[in-house]
Amino acid sequence: MKRSVGLWCWRGLIVALYAFLLAPLVVVLVVSFDTRPYLRFPPEHLSLGSYVAVLHNTAFLHAGLLSILVGGAAALVSLAVGTAAAFALGGKAFPGRAVVQAVLFSPMVVPHIVLAVGLMMTLQPFGLLDTLSGLVIAHVGITLPYVVRIVLSGLKSLDPACEEAARLHGATPWQAFWRVTLPGLRMTLLAAGLIAFLFSFDEAVIVLFIAGHRATTLPLAIYHYIQFRTDPQVAALSVLVVLASMIPVVIIERGINIRRALAG
């Protein structure tokens, strides 16, 4: 009896926690349909006008396209470099491997405000502040650790006997890698690329330090917008971003468990 009561209390706590976390999203969703030119809950009248306005807002559209471009470029570079690094770290031991691994994973534990200041001071002498190249370099720096961790996790789940069998049947190391190892990591690489894209697309703190009027990503455009006005357009855009972000999350979860991938 006591165990049953404790189980129900635990379930109730979990439900309450999820309700607390999701309540702001519900409020934003409801407010996004309001017709008034300011944010207030509950809405007075419901309309899709805010969503239409967002789709016609050139500042949001240009910033969104730039965020997709930067996220895609950062994900591709991080995937290429991170996969190579993961194979190196997951292979035979070499002197300094622990140091290399610590350096690669350091952006995961360093506060983003510290990374932002460091990146700003590093990119400024090269004239890369407020440029597309500077944004991509900075985003590669923060997404690379996640790619390395996920690919390392995928390598651990591979059966080394498959590659050994390919080598025994006459395959060269490159053929064994291209035809056996890489296909076995297909979903892992897809998950790593999508997670890198999501982290890049959602990054706001670092962008505030290294971007400006020439290279404005979507988080920065939203920040500039709410400095002067707060209307349901912001809520509508937030809903659209959340819905768009759910697509890669579902793909990742179906292909490779997110918690297992990030845990390594």
Tab-separated table of N, CA, C and O in Angstrom, residues 35-123:
chain	number	residue	atom	x	y	z
A	35	THR	N	-5.284	39.581	-31.023
A	35	THR	CA	-5.375	40.636	-32.043
A	35	THR	C	-4.875	41.984	-31.545
A	35	THR	O	-4.721	42.903	-32.342
A	36	ARG	N	-4.628	42.101	-30.256
A	36	ARG	CA	-4.166	43.376	-29.708
A	36	ARG	C	-2.691	43.618	-30.039
A	36	ARG	O	-1.927	42.665	-30.188
A	37	PRO	N	-2.260	44.880	-30.150
A	37	PRO	CA	-0.875	45.189	-30.540
A	37	PRO	C	0.101	45.119	-29.373
A	37	PRO	O	1.145	45.768	-29.397
A	38	TYR	N	-0.222	44.388	-28.346
A	38	TYR	CA	0.680	44.213	-27.203
A	38	TYR	C	0.402	42.839	-26.593
A	38	TYR	O	-0.621	42.216	-26.865
A	39	LEU	N	1.322	42.374	-25.768
A	39	LEU	CA	1.194	41.053	-25.166
A	39	LEU	C	0.394	41.136	-23.872
A	39	LEU	O	0.745	41.879	-22.956
A	40	ARG	N	-0.661	40.326	-23.846
A	40	ARG	CA	-1.456	40.248	-22.621
A	40	ARG	C	-2.244	38.947	-22.622
A	40	ARG	O	-2.733	38.503	-23.662
A	41	PHE	N	-2.320	38.325	-21.448
A	41	PHE	CA	-3.024	37.060	-21.306
A	41	PHE	C	-4.177	37.241	-20.326
A	41	PHE	O	-4.013	37.869	-19.283
A	42	PRO	N	-5.358	36.714	-20.670
A	42	PRO	CA	-5.725	35.959	-21.877
A	42	PRO	C	-6.014	36.871	-23.061
A	42	PRO	O	-6.255	38.065	-22.873
A	43	PRO	N	-6.040	36.339	-24.266
A	43	PRO	CA	-6.315	37.167	-25.446
A	43	PRO	C	-7.766	37.624	-25.485
A	43	PRO	O	-8.655	36.952	-24.962
A	44	GLU	N	-7.967	38.748	-26.130
A	44	GLU	CA	-9.328	39.304	-26.233
A	44	GLU	C	-10.077	38.678	-27.401
A	44	GLU	O	-11.216	38.259	-27.272
A	45	HIS	N	-9.431	38.610	-28.559
A	45	HIS	CA	-9.999	37.973	-29.740
A	45	HIS	C	-8.911	37.112	-30.379
A	45	HIS	O	-7.717	37.389	-30.252
A	46	LEU	N	-9.314	36.062	-31.078
A	46	LEU	CA	-8.366	35.140	-31.690
A	46	LEU	C	-8.269	35.389	-33.191
A	46	LEU	O	-9.283	35.604	-33.859
A	47	SER	N	-7.045	35.329	-33.691
A	47	SER	CA	-6.819	35.579	-35.114
A	47	SER	C	-5.462	35.008	-35.504
A	47	SER	O	-4.580	34.818	-34.665
A	48	LEU	N	-5.307	34.749	-36.808
A	48	LEU	CA	-4.026	34.296	-37.347
A	48	LEU	C	-3.205	35.459	-37.910
A	48	LEU	O	-2.212	35.257	-38.597
A	49	GLY	N	-3.627	36.675	-37.593
A	49	GLY	CA	-2.965	37.856	-38.142
A	49	GLY	C	-1.490	37.949	-37.777
A	49	GLY	O	-0.674	38.396	-38.584
A	50	SER	N	-1.138	37.537	-36.562
A	50	SER	CA	0.265	37.615	-36.134
A	50	SER	C	1.147	36.679	-36.954
A	50	SER	O	2.286	37.015	-37.294
A	51	TYR	N	0.624	35.515	-37.292
A	51	TYR	CA	1.387	34.567	-38.101
A	51	TYR	C	1.565	35.100	-39.520
A	51	TYR	O	2.640	34.943	-40.114
A	52	VAL	N	0.540	35.725	-40.055
A	52	VAL	CA	0.652	36.332	-41.381
A	52	VAL	C	1.679	37.457	-41.361
A	52	VAL	O	2.502	37.593	-42.286
A	53	ALA	N	1.656	38.265	-40.287
A	53	ALA	CA	2.611	39.374	-40.170
A	53	ALA	C	4.042	38.862	-40.082
A	53	ALA	O	4.966	39.454	-40.661
A	54	VAL	N	4.251	37.762	-39.346
A	54	VAL	CA	5.598	37.190	-39.235
A	54	VAL	C	6.103	36.750	-40.597
A	54	VAL	O	7.261	36.995	-40.960
A	55	LEU	N	5.247	36.096	-41.376
A	55	LEU	CA	5.646	35.605	-42.688
A	55	LEU	C	5.880	36.728	-43.688
A	55	LEU	O	6.453	36.489	-44.763
A	56	HIS	N	5.433	37.936	-43.362
A	56	HIS	CA	5.669	39.088	-44.225
A	56	HIS	C	6.702	40.050	-43.637
A	56	HIS	O	6.944	41.120	-44.211
A	57	ASN	N	7.282	39.698	-42.501
A	57	ASN	CA	8.277	40.540	-41.853
A	57	ASN	C	9.646	40.230	-42.462
A	57	ASN	O	10.238	39.180	-42.212
A	58	THR	N	10.157	41.126	-43.282
A	58	THR	CA	11.403	40.871	-44.008
A	58	THR	C	12.599	40.715	-43.064
A	58	THR	O	13.524	39.940	-43.358
A	59	ALA	N	12.590	41.433	-41.945
A	59	ALA	CA	13.703	41.317	-40.997
A	59	ALA	C	13.774	39.910	-40.416
A	59	ALA	O	14.857	39.308	-40.335
A	60	PHE	N	12.630	39.370	-40.032
A	60	PHE	CA	12.590	38.007	-39.505
A	60	PHE	C	12.949	36.983	-40.577
A	60	PHE	O	13.662	36.009	-40.309
A	61	LEU	N	12.452	37.184	-41.786
A	61	LEU	CA	12.728	36.233	-42.865
A	61	LEU	C	14.210	36.191	-43.218
A	61	LEU	O	14.795	35.118	-43.365
A	62	HIS	N	14.830	37.364	-43.356
A	62	HIS	CA	16.249	37.412	-43.686
A	62	HIS	C	17.089	36.824	-42.553
A	62	HIS	O	18.054	36.081	-42.804
A	63	ALA	N	16.720	37.150	-41.315
A	63	ALA	CA	17.458	36.615	-40.174
A	63	ALA	C	17.286	35.101	-40.072
A	63	ALA	O	18.232	34.378	-39.747
A	64	GLY	N	16.089	34.619	-40.358
A	64	GLY	CA	15.848	33.184	-40.321
A	64	GLY	C	16.656	32.447	-41.379
A	64	GLY	O	17.236	31.390	-41.114
A	65	LEU	N	16.716	33.006	-42.582
A	65	LEU	CA	17.513	32.386	-43.647
A	65	LEU	C	19.001	32.376	-43.299
A	65	LEU	O	19.703	31.400	-43.556
A	66	LEU	N	19.470	33.478	-42.686
A	66	LEU	CA	20.868	33.529	-42.277
A	66	LEU	C	21.153	32.493	-41.192
A	66	LEU	O	22.206	31.835	-41.200
A	67	SER	N	20.221	32.330	-40.248
A	67	SER	CA	20.394	31.336	-39.186
A	67	SER	C	20.456	29.928	-39.766
A	67	SER	O	21.258	29.092	-39.318
A	68	ILE	N	19.605	29.651	-40.761
A	68	ILE	CA	19.632	28.335	-41.413
A	68	ILE	C	20.955	28.130	-42.146
A	68	ILE	O	21.558	27.039	-42.085
A	69	LEU	N	21.435	29.162	-42.833
A	69	LEU	CA	22.701	29.072	-43.567
A	69	LEU	C	23.869	28.843	-42.610
A	69	LEU	O	24.710	27.957	-42.832
A	70	VAL	N	23.918	29.631	-41.538
A	70	VAL	CA	25.006	29.486	-40.551
A	70	VAL	C	24.922	28.130	-39.859
A	70	VAL	O	25.937	27.437	-39.682
A	71	GLY	N	23.708	27.737	-39.480
A	71	GLY	CA	23.534	26.446	-38.814
A	71	GLY	C	23.931	25.284	-39.709
A	71	GLY	O	24.581	24.338	-39.256
A	72	GLY	N	23.536	25.345	-40.981
A	72	GLY	CA	23.891	24.282	-41.909
A	72	GLY	C	25.389	24.202	-42.138
A	72	GLY	O	25.979	23.108	-42.139
A	73	ALA	N	26.031	25.358	-42.332
A	73	ALA	CA	27.480	25.371	-42.557
A	73	ALA	C	28.229	24.886	-41.314
A	73	ALA	O	29.170	24.090	-41.413
A	74	ALA	N	27.809	25.360	-40.148
A	74	ALA	CA	28.462	24.947	-38.900
A	74	ALA	C	28.281	23.452	-38.659
A	74	ALA	O	29.208	22.761	-38.208
A	75	ALA	N	27.078	22.939	-38.963
A	75	ALA	CA	26.820	21.508	-38.766
A	75	ALA	C	27.686	20.663	-39.688
A	75	ALA	O	28.247	19.642	-39.269
A	76	LEU	N	27.827	21.067	-40.949
A	76	LEU	CA	28.636	20.305	-41.901
A	76	LEU	C	30.112	20.300	-41.503
A	76	LEU	O	30.777	19.255	-41.530
A	77	VAL	N	30.634	21.470	-41.137
A	77	VAL	CA	32.043	21.547	-40.736
A	77	VAL	C	32.272	20.759	-39.451
A	77	VAL	O	33.245	20.000	-39.337
A	78	SER	N	31.377	20.921	-38.477
A	78	SER	CA	31.519	20.192	-37.214
A	78	SER	C	31.415	18.696	-37.437
A	78	SER	O	32.120	17.913	-36.781
A	79	LEU	N	30.557	18.281	-38.361
A	79	LEU	CA	30.392	16.855	-38.637
A	79	LEU	C	31.663	16.273	-39.256
A	79	LEU	O	32.103	15.178	-38.872
A	80	ALA	N	32.256	17.002	-40.191
A	80	ALA	CA	33.478	16.508	-40.834
A	80	ALA	C	34.638	16.458	-39.840
A	80	ALA	O	35.324	15.431	-39.705
A	81	VAL	N	34.868	17.565	-39.138
A	81	VAL	CA	35.984	17.622	-38.195
A	81	VAL	C	35.716	16.732	-36.986
A	81	VAL	O	36.604	16.011	-36.513
A	82	GLY	N	34.485	16.763	-36.483
A	82	GLY	CA	34.160	15.980	-35.296
A	82	GLY	C	34.222	14.484	-35.529
A	82	GLY	O	34.631	13.732	-34.640
A	83	THR	N	33.805	14.037	-36.712
A	83	THR	CA	33.880	12.604	-37.023
A	83	THR	C	35.325	12.149	-37.072
A	83	THR	O	35.684	11.088	-36.534
A	84	ALA	N	36.189	12.934	-37.710
A	84	ALA	CA	37.610	12.587	-37.756
A	84	ALA	C	38.208	12.560	-36.345
A	84	ALA	O	38.980	11.650	-36.004
A	85	ALA	N	37.844	13.549	-35.536
A	85	ALA	CA	38.358	13.596	-34.167
A	85	ALA	C	37.857	12.411	-33.344
A	85	ALA	O	38.601	11.834	-32.544
A	86	ALA	N	36.594	12.033	-33.544
A	86	ALA	CA	36.034	10.900	-32.804
A	86	ALA	C	36.741	9.602	-33.171
A	86	ALA	O	37.027	8.771	-32.297
A	87	PHE	N	37.051	9.411	-34.459
A	87	PHE	CA	37.780	8.206	-34.871
A	87	PHE	C	39.182	8.195	-34.271
A	87	PHE	O	39.691	7.132	-33.877
A	88	ALA	N	39.808	9.364	-34.198
A	88	ALA	CA	41.146	9.438	-33.608
A	88	ALA	C	41.095	9.141	-32.115
A	88	ALA	O	41.935	8.380	-31.591
A	89	LEU	N	40.122	9.717	-31.414
A	89	LEU	CA	40.013	9.504	-29.969
A	89	LEU	C	39.538	8.097	-29.632
A	89	LEU	O	39.886	7.554	-28.581
A	90	GLY	N	38.715	7.518	-30.513
A	90	GLY	CA	38.187	6.189	-30.245
A	90	GLY	C	39.082	5.068	-30.699
A	90	GLY	O	38.791	3.896	-30.444
A	91	GLY	N	40.177	5.400	-31.376
A	91	GLY	CA	41.099	4.373	-31.853
A	91	GLY	C	42.164	4.036	-30.820
A	91	GLY	O	41.913	4.066	-29.614
A	92	LYS	N	43.351	3.738	-31.315
A	92	LYS	CA	44.445	3.373	-30.419
A	92	LYS	C	44.868	4.579	-29.581
A	92	LYS	O	44.808	5.713	-30.029
A	93	ALA	N	45.307	4.278	-28.359
A	93	ALA	CA	45.753	5.347	-27.461
A	93	ALA	C	47.005	6.022	-28.011
A	93	ALA	O	47.843	5.387	-28.655
A	94	PHE	N	47.117	7.329	-27.793
A	94	PHE	CA	48.287	8.075	-28.227
A	94	PHE	C	48.627	9.096	-27.149
A	94	PHE	O	47.755	9.492	-26.359
A	95	PRO	N	49.846	9.544	-27.077
A	95	PRO	CA	50.242	10.512	-26.051
A	95	PRO	C	49.439	11.799	-26.157
A	95	PRO	O	49.290	12.369	-27.242
A	96	GLY	N	48.903	12.238	-25.037
A	96	GLY	CA	48.140	13.486	-25.010
A	96	GLY	C	46.680	13.345	-25.373
A	96	GLY	O	46.003	14.353	-25.566
A	97	ARG	N	46.175	12.101	-25.498
A	97	ARG	CA	44.775	11.920	-25.887
A	97	ARG	C	43.834	12.547	-24.865
A	97	ARG	O	42.830	13.171	-25.236
A	98	ALA	N	44.135	12.386	-23.587
A	98	ALA	CA	43.278	12.954	-22.539
A	98	ALA	C	43.232	14.475	-22.635
A	98	ALA	O	42.172	15.094	-22.437
A	99	VAL	N	44.367	15.079	-22.972
A	99	VAL	CA	44.420	16.545	-23.095
A	99	VAL	C	43.595	17.002	-24.291
A	99	VAL	O	42.828	17.974	-24.203
A	100	VAL	N	43.751	16.304	-25.423
A	100	VAL	CA	42.981	16.651	-26.627
A	100	VAL	C	41.485	16.519	-26.360
A	100	VAL	O	40.692	17.385	-26.748
A	101	GLN	N	41.097	15.447	-25.692
A	101	GLN	CA	39.684	15.234	-25.400
A	101	GLN	C	39.152	16.308	-24.464
A	101	GLN	O	38.030	16.801	-24.653
A	102	ALA	N	39.939	16.702	-23.475
A	102	ALA	CA	39.515	17.756	-22.551
A	102	ALA	C	39.342	19.086	-23.264
A	102	ALA	O	38.390	19.834	-23.001
A	103	VAL	N	40.253	19.386	-24.198
A	103	VAL	CA	40.159	20.638	-24.954
A	103	VAL	C	38.916	20.633	-25.852
A	103	VAL	O	38.199	21.634	-25.951
A	104	LEU	N	38.660	19.505	-26.517
A	104	LEU	CA	37.509	19.418	-27.411
A	104	LEU	C	36.195	19.560	-26.659
A	104	LEU	O	35.250	20.174	-27.159
A	105	PHE	N	36.118	18.994	-25.456
A	105	PHE	CA	34.874	19.020	-24.693
A	105	PHE	C	34.727	20.262	-23.819
A	105	PHE	O	33.679	20.460	-23.205
A	106	SER	N	35.751	21.089	-23.734
A	106	SER	CA	35.710	22.246	-22.834
A	106	SER	C	34.565	23.228	-23.124
A	106	SER	O	33.989	23.781	-22.183
A	107	PRO	N	34.188	23.473	-24.400
A	107	PRO	CA	33.060	24.390	-24.624
A	107	PRO	C	31.738	23.915	-24.025
A	107	PRO	O	30.816	24.716	-23.863
A	108	MET	N	31.631	22.632	-23.683
A	108	MET	CA	30.403	22.116	-23.095
A	108	MET	C	30.256	22.528	-21.632
A	108	MET	O	29.144	22.537	-21.092
A	109	VAL	N	31.362	22.857	-20.982
A	109	VAL	CA	31.323	23.190	-19.554
A	109	VAL	C	31.629	24.659	-19.285
A	109	VAL	O	31.313	25.169	-18.209
A	110	VAL	N	32.258	25.347	-20.227
A	110	VAL	CA	32.565	26.765	-20.044
A	110	VAL	C	31.301	27.589	-20.291
A	110	VAL	O	30.600	27.367	-21.280
A	111	PRO	N	30.968	28.539	-19.403
A	111	PRO	CA	29.781	29.390	-19.628
A	111	PRO	C	29.857	30.105	-20.975
A	111	PRO	O	30.932	30.563	-21.387
A	112	HIS	N	28.714	30.212	-21.635
A	112	HIS	CA	28.693	30.821	-22.968
A	112	HIS	C	29.092	32.288	-22.945
A	112	HIS	O	29.608	32.801	-23.943
A	113	ILE	N	28.875	32.963	-21.831
A	113	ILE	CA	29.268	34.365	-21.755
A	113	ILE	C	30.792	34.481	-21.812
A	113	ILE	O	31.338	35.406	-22.419
A	114	VAL	N	31.488	33.516	-21.219
A	114	VAL	CA	32.952	33.496	-21.269
A	114	VAL	C	33.424	33.162	-22.686
A	114	VAL	O	34.356	33.780	-23.210
A	115	LEU	N	32.778	32.169	-23.306
A	115	LEU	CA	33.110	31.836	-24.686
A	115	LEU	C	32.866	33.023	-25.616
A	115	LEU	O	33.650	33.278	-26.537
A	116	ALA	N	31.772	33.747	-25.373
A	116	ALA	CA	31.432	34.883	-26.228
A	116	ALA	C	32.506	35.957	-26.166
A	116	ALA	O	32.932	36.491	-27.203
A	117	VAL	N	32.968	36.282	-24.963
A	117	VAL	CA	34.021	37.296	-24.822
A	117	VAL	C	35.315	36.821	-25.474
A	117	VAL	O	36.002	37.579	-26.179
A	118	GLY	N	35.654	35.540	-25.262
A	118	GLY	CA	36.868	35.002	-25.868
A	118	GLY	C	36.813	35.002	-27.385
A	118	GLY	O	37.796	35.355	-28.054
A	119	LEU	N	35.664	34.601	-27.940
A	119	LEU	CA	35.511	34.594	-29.394
A	119	LEU	C	35.552	36.009	-29.963
A	119	LEU	O	36.130	36.244	-31.034
A	120	MET	N	34.951	36.951	-29.269
A	120	MET	CA	34.962	38.329	-29.731
A	120	MET	C	36.387	38.866	-29.796
A	120	MET	O	36.789	39.506	-30.787
A	121	MET	N	37.183	38.586	-28.766
A	121	MET	CA	38.562	39.070	-28.734
A	121	MET	C	39.432	38.342	-29.763
A	121	MET	O	40.410	38.904	-30.261
A	122	THR	N	39.073	37.091	-30.083
A	122	THR	CA	39.841	36.326	-31.067
A	122	THR	C	39.512	36.742	-32.495
A	122	THR	O	40.405	36.862	-33.351
A	123	LEU	N	38.226	36.964	-32.784
A	123	LEU	CA	37.811	37.277	-34.148
A	123	LEU	C	38.053	38.732	-34.526
A	123	LEU	O	38.227	39.045	-35.711
